[in-house]
Amino acid sequence: MSITKRQMYILKAIIDDYILTGVPVGSRTLSKREDIHVSSATIRNDMADLEEGGYLEQPYTSAGRKPSVKAYRLYVDTLMHVSKLSEEDIKFVREYLNYKLNQLESVIDATAKVLSELTNLTSIVLAPQLSRIELKRIQIVRVSEKKVLAIFVFNTGIVKDVLLNIPRDVDVPYLEMLSNILTEKVANLRLPEALMEVRQGMRGEMESHRAFMEKLLDSIVFSIQNKSAKDVVLGGTQNIFNYPEYRDVEKAKNFLSLLETKDTLYDLLTRASDMEFTVKIGTENSIPELKDMSIVTATYNIGGEKIGSFGVIGPTRMDYARIYSILRFVGASINEILVYYLNSNDKT
Amino acid sequence: MSITKRQMYILKAIIDDYILTGVPVGSRTLSKREDIHVSSATIRNDMADLEEGGYLEQPYTSAGRKPSVKAYRLYVDTLMHVSKLSEEDIKFVREYLNYKLNQLESVIDATAKVLSELTNLTSIVLAPQLSRIELKRIQIVRVSEKKVLAIFVFNTGIVKDVLLNIPRDVDVPYLEMLSNILTEKVANLRLPEALMEVRQGMRGEMESHRAFMEKLLDSIVFSIQNKSAKDVVLGGTQNIFNYPEYRDVEKAKNFLSLLETKDTLYDLLTRASDMEFTVKIGTENSIPELKDMSIVTATYNIGGEKIGSFGVIGPTRMDYARIYSILRFVGASINEILVYYLNSNDKT
DNA sequence: CGTTAGCACTCGCCTTCAATGAGTGCTAAC
DNA sequence: GTTAGCACTCATTGAAGGCGAGTGCTAACG
């Protein structure tokens, strides 16, 4: 059973219409469109075929048809027409992202905001994954009697620090020495390897160093691992209310609760961190709660390294074409900004 | 027109019942209570009096009565019976707060969580207000060719840092000198005064220092000011759905949107930062959107200094007595934890 | 005079029911 | 292969009516 060209055209028309309105579309509505010159009866026949092929679904006996997951998949893969972003949108992204350029986190926040504003969906942004970046240097600074600040400088220019309470006072030269030892061991390694290297490489060192370093490492491991929840920034969580099909309090509540368990979102995004783009439609998601939601993600880079990802989540009937171009442009913009902000040519 | 003792008792009964159920309470319901020995007719008479006195309201002609803002105010000020927190609750708070004790922010997050869990309301927690704490030291550390980390150590033991891009490379001794000059100028001053002091005290210094310091200061001012939104942490934002009266999507949406504009919440909390406890009931709030919500706040201290506040926000019919004791206990716990965590006896 | 029983009345809420209309499938004709 | 026509389906809408919780008022009672 093959699909005719006209049927394909009708399918696309149905998807477009359904994405726009969220209401199952009927044959008569379609037949009135200017670009369709066949009668409603003909369309009905085609629709019946498409339904048989698994591309359309009927919510109930005499409602119109709505696209199935299979249809959306086809749409995303081949049918949809990705147009350029409008001048306004481009301007909006540029201004918003540049305006907020003072801290790394602000870029993340601004991205979330921009995405949700442009797409009218809930946006998810994952902060740069430090475990993917090579370390350049570790520097330990004495802050007060029992506190030191461990500063991690990464090759991309990102700087991260952790405040640590230490059991006893240490003097500055000792910390400097420690910094040097650590830096030597970890330079050009990624965090996971660096941790292993230090743990193993410590065997030969003095016992007093060892205890201190262990504590240092533990704290770091803890604060890195513990970041999973913190690393996910959301935008436009209320946007779901714009969709009539989520006017139901129960449904909306479910969705919003899902967003609160950021670990799930974190997993979704990290898992997608290797692909430039991913589109998960409805049941294609492994998570049952997401069975009628879609997630579209993209990644952003520093120096060619994919270090984080971002995307949107919403009803399956989202405007994939538009979202695709938005994500593409926003991703490119983030790259630009990060390169500029982090001054990544800095190779001291 | 004075209120009899029995009327007061009935009023309290009505408030208690309404807080529990959210349904306007009728005379018959009350007359069936074991602690009330008068007939429904008598109660009706009393209710009529209380309504005249402005303590009760009728949603519509033949519904039961519900408490007015005036009634809640009376309840909070004199009527309510604040009991001790249950052992379970105490244990819950202790465990949760202590479990999360690794970073200052975690304490804030944990507080938000604990509050929302215990109260079933949305909690708001304000991070420590750095502008209220005296500085101890400023330390500037070179991180890479064009980046320095400005570390602010406060008297309470809190440490805050800002990453700054600098126009040209500077050497370590210069930064050390700068750190010393700055520290000397700002020690024991609060941030606002410190800024003024540095701005004015710079007049005599070398031009080259001046430019650098100005940049430093600007960045700090920016990052402190810009914190307003970041400094507010929410918990249990979905809890509003537990209240039948907020089953209406429109209402819930309004509430949730309000929570998104964190600046408003920030203002509310900072304004309440001087009072150990505040209770704003319904229209007592200056913000019209909050006209049928109540906000209860408390403060937490470090070394006797009120440095932050936290509280809950929800429908006017909240369990003020319970909330009061929860806030009191949580406040005390935060103090303990902060003192311990920050090692505030550290007076280097 | 405070309290109580009784009764008519009000009004939101729920259920029922029929009308509406968008949409389909099928058949017969073009 | 396409179209017109027609009978049928079914969610949605709105009106009607019953239900019941609750009130206000009046009269009687101790």
mmCIF file of N, CA, C and O in Angstrom, chain A residues 145-194:
data_model
loop_
_atom_site.group_PDB
_atom_site.id
_atom_site.type_symbol
_atom_site.label_atom_id
_atom_site.label_comp_id
_atom_site.label_asym_id
_atom_site.label_seq_id
_atom_site.Cartn_x
_atom_site.Cartn_y
_atom_site.Cartn_z
ATOM 1 N N GLU A 145 40.839 31.237 58.252
ATOM 2 C CA GLU A 145 41.544 30.243 59.059
ATOM 3 C C GLU A 145 41.205 28.819 58.642
ATOM 4 O O GLU A 145 42.060 27.964 58.506
ATOM 5 N N LYS A 146 39.939 28.572 58.485
ATOM 6 C CA LYS A 146 39.543 27.202 58.198
ATOM 7 C C LYS A 146 38.831 27.030 56.858
ATOM 8 O O LYS A 146 38.031 26.127 56.672
ATOM 9 N N LYS A 147 39.084 27.962 55.970
ATOM 10 C CA LYS A 147 38.420 27.866 54.671
ATOM 11 C C LYS A 147 39.390 28.112 53.539
ATOM 12 O O LYS A 147 40.209 29.020 53.587
ATOM 13 N N VAL A 148 39.250 27.263 52.507
ATOM 14 C CA VAL A 148 39.999 27.532 51.288
ATOM 15 C C VAL A 148 39.027 27.528 50.114
ATOM 16 O O VAL A 148 37.950 26.940 50.185
ATOM 17 N N LEU A 149 39.416 28.203 49.062
ATOM 18 C CA LEU A 149 38.618 28.220 47.853
ATOM 19 C C LEU A 149 39.394 27.466 46.787
ATOM 20 O O LEU A 149 40.532 27.817 46.478
ATOM 21 N N ALA A 150 38.798 26.401 46.274
ATOM 22 C CA ALA A 150 39.455 25.647 45.218
ATOM 23 C C ALA A 150 38.930 26.152 43.878
ATOM 24 O O ALA A 150 37.742 26.070 43.606
ATOM 25 N N ILE A 151 39.824 26.679 43.076
ATOM 26 C CA ILE A 151 39.423 27.281 41.803
ATOM 27 C C ILE A 151 39.830 26.366 40.660
ATOM 28 O O ILE A 151 41.005 26.004 40.531
ATOM 29 N N PHE A 152 38.857 25.989 39.837
ATOM 30 C CA PHE A 152 39.128 25.131 38.689
ATOM 31 C C PHE A 152 39.077 25.967 37.423
ATOM 32 O O PHE A 152 38.036 26.507 37.087
ATOM 33 N N VAL A 153 40.190 26.024 36.734
ATOM 34 C CA VAL A 153 40.217 26.755 35.472
ATOM 35 C C VAL A 153 40.251 25.731 34.347
ATOM 36 O O VAL A 153 41.105 24.850 34.338
ATOM 37 N N PHE A 154 39.290 25.860 33.431
ATOM 38 C CA PHE A 154 39.214 24.894 32.337
ATOM 39 C C PHE A 154 39.808 25.478 31.066
ATOM 40 O O PHE A 154 39.936 26.700 30.917
ATOM 41 N N ASN A 155 40.105 24.598 30.155
ATOM 42 C CA ASN A 155 40.754 25.028 28.919
ATOM 43 C C ASN A 155 39.915 25.980 28.089
ATOM 44 O O ASN A 155 40.423 26.807 27.365
ATOM 45 N N THR A 156 38.626 25.849 28.171
ATOM 46 C CA THR A 156 37.774 26.724 27.375
ATOM 47 C C THR A 156 37.700 28.116 27.961
ATOM 48 O O THR A 156 37.170 29.030 27.347
ATOM 49 N N GLY A 157 38.194 28.278 29.193
ATOM 50 C CA GLY A 157 38.103 29.584 29.824
ATOM 51 C C GLY A 157 37.071 29.618 30.937
ATOM 52 O O GLY A 157 36.940 30.601 31.655
ATOM 53 N N ILE A 158 36.326 28.545 31.072
ATOM 54 C CA ILE A 158 35.350 28.489 32.155
ATOM 55 C C ILE A 158 36.059 28.351 33.493
ATOM 56 O O ILE A 158 37.052 27.628 33.603
ATOM 57 N N VAL A 159 35.566 29.057 34.476
ATOM 58 C CA VAL A 159 36.145 28.988 35.810
ATOM 59 C C VAL A 159 35.060 28.576 36.795
ATOM 60 O O VAL A 159 33.934 29.072 36.744
ATOM 61 N N LYS A 160 35.395 27.651 37.660
ATOM 62 C CA LYS A 160 34.415 27.152 38.625
ATOM 63 C C LYS A 160 35.108 27.059 39.970
ATOM 64 O O LYS A 160 36.261 26.640 40.021
ATOM 65 N N ASP A 161 34.437 27.428 41.035
ATOM 66 C CA ASP A 161 35.137 27.271 42.307
ATOM 67 C C ASP A 161 34.249 26.645 43.370
ATOM 68 O O ASP A 161 33.031 26.670 43.289
ATOM 69 N N VAL A 162 34.909 26.048 44.352
ATOM 70 C CA VAL A 162 34.223 25.387 45.451
ATOM 71 C C VAL A 162 34.852 25.856 46.748
ATOM 72 O O VAL A 162 36.079 25.875 46.889
ATOM 73 N N LEU A 163 33.994 26.249 47.675
ATOM 74 C CA LEU A 163 34.492 26.668 48.986
ATOM 75 C C LEU A 163 34.568 25.459 49.890
ATOM 76 O O LEU A 163 33.622 24.689 49.990
ATOM 77 N N LEU A 164 35.710 25.295 50.546
ATOM 78 C CA LEU A 164 35.888 24.112 51.381
ATOM 79 C C LEU A 164 36.269 24.490 52.803
ATOM 80 O O LEU A 164 37.087 25.381 53.017
ATOM 81 N N ASN A 165 35.653 23.825 53.744
ATOM 82 C CA ASN A 165 36.109 23.950 55.122
ATOM 83 C C ASN A 165 37.215 22.932 55.334
ATOM 84 O O ASN A 165 37.081 21.777 54.934
ATOM 85 N N ILE A 166 38.295 23.357 55.923
ATOM 86 C CA ILE A 166 39.388 22.424 56.175
ATOM 87 C C ILE A 166 39.557 22.249 57.677
ATOM 88 O O ILE A 166 39.240 23.142 58.455
ATOM 89 N N PRO A 167 40.037 21.064 58.056
ATOM 90 C CA PRO A 167 40.079 20.752 59.487
ATOM 91 C C PRO A 167 41.058 21.630 60.269
ATOM 92 O O PRO A 167 40.795 22.015 61.374
ATOM 93 N N ARG A 168 42.187 21.942 59.663
ATOM 94 C CA ARG A 168 43.172 22.736 60.422
ATOM 95 C C ARG A 168 43.730 23.830 59.523
ATOM 96 O O ARG A 168 43.594 23.786 58.296
ATOM 97 N N ASP A 169 44.339 24.787 60.123
ATOM 98 C CA ASP A 169 44.887 25.901 59.361
ATOM 99 C C ASP A 169 46.085 25.432 58.534
ATOM 100 O O ASP A 169 46.824 24.550 58.934
ATOM 101 N N VAL A 170 46.224 25.998 57.368
ATOM 102 C CA VAL A 170 47.391 25.703 56.538
ATOM 103 C C VAL A 170 47.967 27.022 56.066
ATOM 104 O O VAL A 170 47.248 28.006 55.925
ATOM 105 N N ASP A 171 49.244 27.050 55.783
ATOM 106 C CA ASP A 171 49.815 28.329 55.359
ATOM 107 C C ASP A 171 49.833 28.456 53.840
ATOM 108 O O ASP A 171 49.643 27.489 53.098
ATOM 109 N N VAL A 172 50.030 29.668 53.396
ATOM 110 C CA VAL A 172 49.911 29.975 51.974
ATOM 111 C C VAL A 172 50.907 29.201 51.114
ATOM 112 O O VAL A 172 50.525 28.650 50.086
ATOM 113 N N PRO A 173 52.161 29.139 51.500
ATOM 114 C CA PRO A 173 53.115 28.389 50.665
ATOM 115 C C PRO A 173 52.711 26.934 50.460
ATOM 116 O O PRO A 173 52.835 26.400 49.354
ATOM 117 N N TYR A 174 52.177 26.348 51.521
ATOM 118 C CA TYR A 174 51.733 24.960 51.404
ATOM 119 C C TYR A 174 50.645 24.831 50.347
ATOM 120 O O TYR A 174 50.660 23.911 49.515
ATOM 121 N N LEU A 175 49.691 25.752 50.372
ATOM 122 C CA LEU A 175 48.605 25.719 49.393
ATOM 123 C C LEU A 175 49.135 25.929 47.990
ATOM 124 O O LEU A 175 48.664 25.314 47.029
ATOM 125 N N GLU A 176 50.127 26.787 47.890
ATOM 126 C CA GLU A 176 50.709 27.040 46.565
ATOM 127 C C GLU A 176 51.348 25.776 46.025
ATOM 128 O O GLU A 176 51.169 25.420 44.864
ATOM 129 N N MET A 177 52.045 25.114 46.912
ATOM 130 C CA MET A 177 52.683 23.868 46.503
ATOM 131 C C MET A 177 51.624 22.855 46.049
ATOM 132 O O MET A 177 51.732 22.242 44.989
ATOM 133 N N LEU A 178 50.598 22.765 46.881
ATOM 134 C CA LEU A 178 49.512 21.848 46.568
ATOM 135 C C LEU A 178 48.909 22.179 45.207
ATOM 136 O O LEU A 178 48.665 21.298 44.372
ATOM 137 N N SER A 179 48.665 23.430 44.976
ATOM 138 C CA SER A 179 48.095 23.873 43.704
ATOM 139 C C SER A 179 48.972 23.418 42.556
ATOM 140 O O SER A 179 48.485 22.919 41.534
ATOM 141 N N ASN A 180 50.258 23.596 42.744
ATOM 142 C CA ASN A 180 51.179 23.220 41.675
ATOM 143 C C ASN A 180 51.165 21.728 41.407
ATOM 144 O O ASN A 180 51.123 21.294 40.257
ATOM 145 N N ILE A 181 51.192 20.960 42.492
ATOM 146 C CA ILE A 181 51.160 19.505 42.326
ATOM 147 C C ILE A 181 49.899 19.089 41.581
ATOM 148 O O ILE A 181 49.942 18.342 40.598
ATOM 149 N N LEU A 182 48.794 19.602 42.073
ATOM 150 C CA LEU A 182 47.512 19.242 41.463
ATOM 151 C C LEU A 182 47.477 19.643 39.997
ATOM 152 O O LEU A 182 47.090 18.866 39.123
ATOM 153 N N THR A 183 47.864 20.864 39.730
ATOM 154 C CA THR A 183 47.821 21.355 38.359
ATOM 155 C C THR A 183 48.643 20.457 37.449
ATOM 156 O O THR A 183 48.208 20.076 36.363
ATOM 157 N N GLU A 184 49.794 20.116 37.924
ATOM 158 C CA GLU A 184 50.672 19.272 37.127
ATOM 159 C C GLU A 184 49.999 17.939 36.791
ATOM 160 O O GLU A 184 50.054 17.460 35.667
ATOM 161 N N LYS A 185 49.321 17.390 37.800
ATOM 162 C CA LYS A 185 48.689 16.092 37.599
ATOM 163 C C LYS A 185 47.485 16.148 36.661
ATOM 164 O O LYS A 185 47.231 15.229 35.898
ATOM 165 N N VAL A 186 46.718 17.202 36.766
ATOM 166 C CA VAL A 186 45.412 17.199 36.093
ATOM 167 C C VAL A 186 45.390 17.969 34.777
ATOM 168 O O VAL A 186 44.425 17.868 34.022
ATOM 169 N N ALA A 187 46.431 18.739 34.502
ATOM 170 C CA ALA A 187 46.393 19.586 33.313
ATOM 171 C C ALA A 187 46.047 18.766 32.079
ATOM 172 O O ALA A 187 46.580 17.675 31.883
ATOM 173 N N ASN A 188 45.122 19.266 31.289
ATOM 174 C CA ASN A 188 44.683 18.637 30.043
ATOM 175 C C ASN A 188 43.911 17.334 30.230
ATOM 176 O O ASN A 188 43.729 16.583 29.286
ATOM 177 N N LEU A 189 43.483 17.066 31.451
ATOM 178 C CA LEU A 189 42.599 15.925 31.673
ATOM 179 C C LEU A 189 41.184 16.441 31.909
ATOM 180 O O LEU A 189 40.989 17.566 32.350
ATOM 181 N N ARG A 190 40.215 15.574 31.614
ATOM 182 C CA ARG A 190 38.839 15.916 31.980
ATOM 183 C C ARG A 190 38.617 15.524 33.425
ATOM 184 O O ARG A 190 39.355 14.706 33.977
ATOM 185 N N LEU A 191 37.588 16.079 34.027
ATOM 186 C CA LEU A 191 37.383 15.879 35.458
ATOM 187 C C LEU A 191 37.408 14.414 35.902
ATOM 188 O O LEU A 191 38.117 14.085 36.853
ATOM 189 N N PRO A 192 36.665 13.533 35.238
ATOM 190 C CA PRO A 192 36.657 12.148 35.710
ATOM 191 C C PRO A 192 38.055 11.538 35.718
ATOM 192 O O PRO A 192 38.466 10.922 36.709
ATOM 193 N N GLU A 193 38.787 11.761 34.625
ATOM 194 C CA GLU A 193 40.141 11.236 34.572
ATOM 195 C C GLU A 193 41.014 11.923 35.617
ATOM 196 O O GLU A 193 41.834 11.275 36.272
ATOM 197 N N ALA A 194 40.819 13.205 35.761
ATOM 198 C CA ALA A 194 41.624 13.954 36.718
ATOM 199 C C ALA A 194 41.450 13.377 38.118
ATOM 200 O O ALA A 194 42.419 13.203 38.863
#
